[in-house]
């Protein structure tokens, strides 16, 4: 049983060294899942504008919104994941990876 806990601790320490990259990847996956819905929501009320105004407005809105998401969310997510100790970080990341796989399978069809 000791080799299981040693493996969990090793994987948690390895993941802790790369929390910024893991948080950015999780943010990118979340944006890939919900980005289409956010963009379609914003285009719903922009469709009444003239095309000459709508296209630059949509570009500015998407750049500002998704830029803010990629600027703030990975830092918050990295701080949140940093609260887990060496016994819980690797299992939590494993559960998140499985949930992302299940969600992508459901949304892919």
GROMACS .gro file of C-alpha atoms in nm:
model
  109
    1UNK     CA    1   0.000   0.000   0.000
    2UNK     CA    2   0.291   0.232   0.055
    3UNK     CA    3   0.378   0.235  -0.314
    4UNK     CA    4   0.031   0.375  -0.392
    5UNK     CA    5   0.073   0.668  -0.156
    6UNK     CA    6   0.429   0.722  -0.277
    7UNK     CA    7   0.300   0.731  -0.636
    8UNK     CA    8   0.025   0.978  -0.545
    9UNK     CA    9   0.272   1.202  -0.365
   10UNK     CA   10   0.518   1.186  -0.656
   11UNK     CA   11   0.248   1.274  -0.910
   12UNK     CA   12   0.117   1.554  -0.689
   13UNK     CA   13   0.465   1.706  -0.653
   14UNK     CA   14   0.515   1.678  -1.027
   15UNK     CA   15   0.180   1.843  -1.096
   16UNK     CA   16   0.247   2.116  -0.838
   17UNK     CA   17   0.557   2.222  -1.033
   18UNK     CA   18   0.340   2.276  -1.343
   19UNK     CA   19   0.020   2.420  -1.195
   20UNK     CA   20   0.034   2.728  -1.417
   21UNK     CA   21   0.038   2.515  -1.734
   22UNK     CA   22  -0.232   2.282  -1.599
   23UNK     CA   23  -0.453   2.579  -1.508
   24UNK     CA   24  -0.406   2.732  -1.854
   25UNK     CA   25  -0.494   2.399  -2.019
   26UNK     CA   26  -0.807   2.360  -1.806
   27UNK     CA   27  -0.909   2.715  -1.891
   28UNK     CA   28  -0.858   2.646  -2.262
   29UNK     CA   29  -1.072   2.333  -2.237
   30UNK     CA   30  -1.346   2.526  -2.057
   31UNK     CA   31  -1.338   2.799  -2.323
   32UNK     CA   32  -1.354   2.536  -2.595
   33UNK     CA   33  -1.664   2.389  -2.430
   34UNK     CA   34  -1.853   2.712  -2.357
   35UNK     CA   35  -1.695   2.959  -2.600
   36UNK     CA   36  -1.939   2.875  -2.874
   37UNK     CA   37  -2.235   2.941  -2.644
   38UNK     CA   38  -2.089   3.271  -2.521
   39UNK     CA   39  -2.022   3.386  -2.878
   40UNK     CA   40  -2.371   3.291  -2.994
   41UNK     CA   41  -2.525   3.467  -2.693
   42UNK     CA   42  -2.339   3.787  -2.771
   43UNK     CA   43  -2.425   3.769  -3.140
   44UNK     CA   44  -2.794   3.738  -3.053
   45UNK     CA   45  -2.820   4.100  -2.945
   46UNK     CA   46  -2.558   4.226  -3.193
   47UNK     CA   47  -2.748   4.105  -3.498
   48UNK     CA   48  -2.967   4.414  -3.494
   49UNK     CA   49  -2.664   4.634  -3.565
   50UNK     CA   50  -2.548   4.722  -3.916
   51UNK     CA   51  -2.275   4.494  -4.052
   52UNK     CA   52  -2.020   4.777  -4.063
   53UNK     CA   53  -2.063   4.823  -3.688
   54UNK     CA   54  -2.143   4.463  -3.591
   55UNK     CA   55  -1.820   4.306  -3.718
   56UNK     CA   56  -1.577   4.536  -3.531
   57UNK     CA   57  -1.802   4.533  -3.222
   58UNK     CA   58  -1.807   4.153  -3.219
   59UNK     CA   59  -1.428   4.144  -3.260
   60UNK     CA   60  -1.375   4.389  -2.973
   61UNK     CA   61  -1.622   4.205  -2.749
   62UNK     CA   62  -1.472   3.863  -2.817
   63UNK     CA   63  -1.115   3.988  -2.774
   64UNK     CA   64  -1.201   4.163  -2.449
   65UNK     CA   65  -1.410   3.880  -2.307
   66UNK     CA   66  -1.187   3.588  -2.398
   67UNK     CA   67  -0.874   3.790  -2.323
   68UNK     CA   68  -1.004   3.859  -1.974
   69UNK     CA   69  -1.088   3.492  -1.931
   70UNK     CA   70  -0.739   3.382  -2.033
   71UNK     CA   71  -0.578   3.653  -1.821
   72UNK     CA   72  -0.763   3.605  -1.491
   73UNK     CA   73  -0.904   3.251  -1.477
   74UNK     CA   74  -0.576   3.052  -1.500
   75UNK     CA   75  -0.431   3.247  -1.210
   76UNK     CA   76  -0.743   3.188  -0.998
   77UNK     CA   77  -0.755   2.822  -1.097
   78UNK     CA   78  -0.386   2.775  -1.021
   79UNK     CA   79  -0.433   2.931  -0.678
   80UNK     CA   80  -0.734   2.708  -0.616
   81UNK     CA   81  -0.545   2.395  -0.716
   82UNK     CA   82  -0.255   2.506  -0.498
   83UNK     CA   83  -0.470   2.460  -0.187
   84UNK     CA   84  -0.471   2.081  -0.231
   85UNK     CA   85  -0.201   1.893  -0.043
   86UNK     CA   86   0.024   1.617  -0.178
   87UNK     CA   87  -0.232   1.346  -0.102
   88UNK     CA   88  -0.521   1.511  -0.285
   89UNK     CA   89  -0.382   1.706  -0.582
   90UNK     CA   90  -0.315   1.411  -0.813
   91UNK     CA   91  -0.652   1.240  -0.747
   92UNK     CA   92  -0.838   1.569  -0.800
   93UNK     CA   93  -0.658   1.627  -1.130
   94UNK     CA   94  -0.736   1.269  -1.231
   95UNK     CA   95  -1.107   1.319  -1.157
   96UNK     CA   96  -1.104   1.646  -1.352
   97UNK     CA   97  -0.940   1.473  -1.650
   98UNK     CA   98  -1.201   1.195  -1.644
   99UNK     CA   99  -1.484   1.451  -1.620
  100UNK     CA  100  -1.340   1.647  -1.913
  101UNK     CA  101  -1.324   1.325  -2.116
  102UNK     CA  102  -1.682   1.235  -2.033
  103UNK     CA  103  -1.804   1.586  -2.108
  104UNK     CA  104  -1.620   1.599  -2.440
  105UNK     CA  105  -1.771   1.263  -2.534
  106UNK     CA  106  -2.121   1.391  -2.454
  107UNK     CA  107  -2.075   1.725  -2.634
  108UNK     CA  108  -1.899   1.568  -2.933
  109UNK     CA  109  -2.211   1.396  -3.061
   0.00000   0.00000   0.00000
